[in-house]
XYZ file of C-alpha atoms in Angstrom:
122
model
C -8.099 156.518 -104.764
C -9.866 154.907 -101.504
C -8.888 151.783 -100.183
C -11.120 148.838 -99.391
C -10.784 147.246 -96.624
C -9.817 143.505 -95.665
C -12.582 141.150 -96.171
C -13.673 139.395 -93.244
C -11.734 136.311 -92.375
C -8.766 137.617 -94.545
C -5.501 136.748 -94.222
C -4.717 140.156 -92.669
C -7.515 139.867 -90.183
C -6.443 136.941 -89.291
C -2.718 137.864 -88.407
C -4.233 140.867 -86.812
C -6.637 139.016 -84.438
C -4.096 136.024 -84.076
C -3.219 134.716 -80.642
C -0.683 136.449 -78.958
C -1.507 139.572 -80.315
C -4.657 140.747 -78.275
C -5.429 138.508 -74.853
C -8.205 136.465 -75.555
C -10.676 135.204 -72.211
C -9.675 131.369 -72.452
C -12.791 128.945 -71.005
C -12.215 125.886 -68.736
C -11.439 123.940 -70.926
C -8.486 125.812 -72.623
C -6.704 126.191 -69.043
C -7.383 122.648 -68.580
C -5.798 121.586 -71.652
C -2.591 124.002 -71.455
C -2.126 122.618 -67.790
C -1.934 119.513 -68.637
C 0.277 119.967 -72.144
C 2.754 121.740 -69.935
C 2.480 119.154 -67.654
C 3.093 116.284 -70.326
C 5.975 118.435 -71.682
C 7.803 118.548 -68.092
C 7.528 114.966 -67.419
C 9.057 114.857 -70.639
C 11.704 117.111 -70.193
C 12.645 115.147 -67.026
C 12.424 112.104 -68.743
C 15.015 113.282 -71.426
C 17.192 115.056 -68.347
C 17.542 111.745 -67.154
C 18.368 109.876 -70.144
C 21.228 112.031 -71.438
C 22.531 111.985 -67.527
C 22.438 107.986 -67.576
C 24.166 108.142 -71.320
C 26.680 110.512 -69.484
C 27.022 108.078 -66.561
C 27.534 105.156 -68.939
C 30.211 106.985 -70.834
C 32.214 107.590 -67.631
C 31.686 104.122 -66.463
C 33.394 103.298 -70.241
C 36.107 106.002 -69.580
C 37.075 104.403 -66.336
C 37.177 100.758 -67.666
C 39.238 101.859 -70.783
C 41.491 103.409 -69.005
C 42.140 100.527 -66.254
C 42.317 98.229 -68.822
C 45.090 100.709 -70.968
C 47.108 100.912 -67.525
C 47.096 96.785 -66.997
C 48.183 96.620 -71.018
C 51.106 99.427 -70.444
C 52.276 97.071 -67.465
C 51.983 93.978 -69.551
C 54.151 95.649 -71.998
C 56.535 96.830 -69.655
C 56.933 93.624 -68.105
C 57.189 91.942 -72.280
C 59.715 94.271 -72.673
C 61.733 93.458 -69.669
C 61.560 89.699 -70.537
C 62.324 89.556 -74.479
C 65.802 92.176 -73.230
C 66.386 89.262 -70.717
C 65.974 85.905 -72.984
C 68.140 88.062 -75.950
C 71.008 88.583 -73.433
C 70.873 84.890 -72.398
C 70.663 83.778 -76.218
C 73.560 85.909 -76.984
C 75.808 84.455 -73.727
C 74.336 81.114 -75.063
C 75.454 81.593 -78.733
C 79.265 82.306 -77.430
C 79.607 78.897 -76.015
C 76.818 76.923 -77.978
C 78.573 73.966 -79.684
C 76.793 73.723 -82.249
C 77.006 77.073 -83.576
C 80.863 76.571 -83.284
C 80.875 73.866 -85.709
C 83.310 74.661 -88.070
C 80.286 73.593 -90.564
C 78.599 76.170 -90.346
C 80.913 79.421 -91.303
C 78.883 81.329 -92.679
C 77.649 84.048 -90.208
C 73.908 84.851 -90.337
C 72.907 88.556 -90.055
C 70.011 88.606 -87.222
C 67.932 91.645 -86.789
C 67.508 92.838 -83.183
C 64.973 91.318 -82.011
C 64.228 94.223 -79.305
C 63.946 97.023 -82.141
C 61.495 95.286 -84.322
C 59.180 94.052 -81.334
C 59.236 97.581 -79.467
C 55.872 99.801 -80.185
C 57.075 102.753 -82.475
């Protein structure tokens, strides 16, 4: 049994003479047009170095803001806290002595939530 061989221009010639595998003498031209491919690809890669590091810089600039702004908003509720525990002590020194709600008309006492529990974040 003999076998034939590949035909020219084959598939298997082809992968067998394909670049990479034997060093081929390039012309001019060929260097020319590599040096300037790799050239196109790294102003390219600089030009996508920079964008993700200006998309990084943005994010941070985000980060910072968001996290002045959360700081002002924890004072704010601090301070909202402070002030609705100060107006419901002076309500409830007010409703000892308020006339009206010692009317004898009006005997029927009125359950009141507290208003501090149901306004404090949970």
């Amino acid at each position: 049994m003999s076998q034939a061989l590949p035909a020219a221009g084959s598939v298997l010639q082809r992968s067998v003479a394909a670049p990479g595998n034997q060093p081929q003498p390039q012309s001019p031209e060929d260097d020319d047009r590599k040096v300037r491919r790799r050239e196109k690809n790294r102003v390219a890669a600089q030009r996508s170095r920079k964008k993700q590091t200006q998309k990084a810089d943005k994010l941070h600039e985000e980060y910072e803001c968001l996290e002045q702004e959360n700081t002002v908003l924890r004072r704010e509720i601090g301070k909202l806290t402070e002030e609705l525990k100060h107006l419901s002590e002076a309500l409830k020194e007010h409703e000892k002595m308020c006339p009206l709600l010692l009317c004898p008309m009006n005997f029927v006492p009125v359950p009141r939530p507290d208003p501090i529990a149901s306004c404090l974040p949970r």
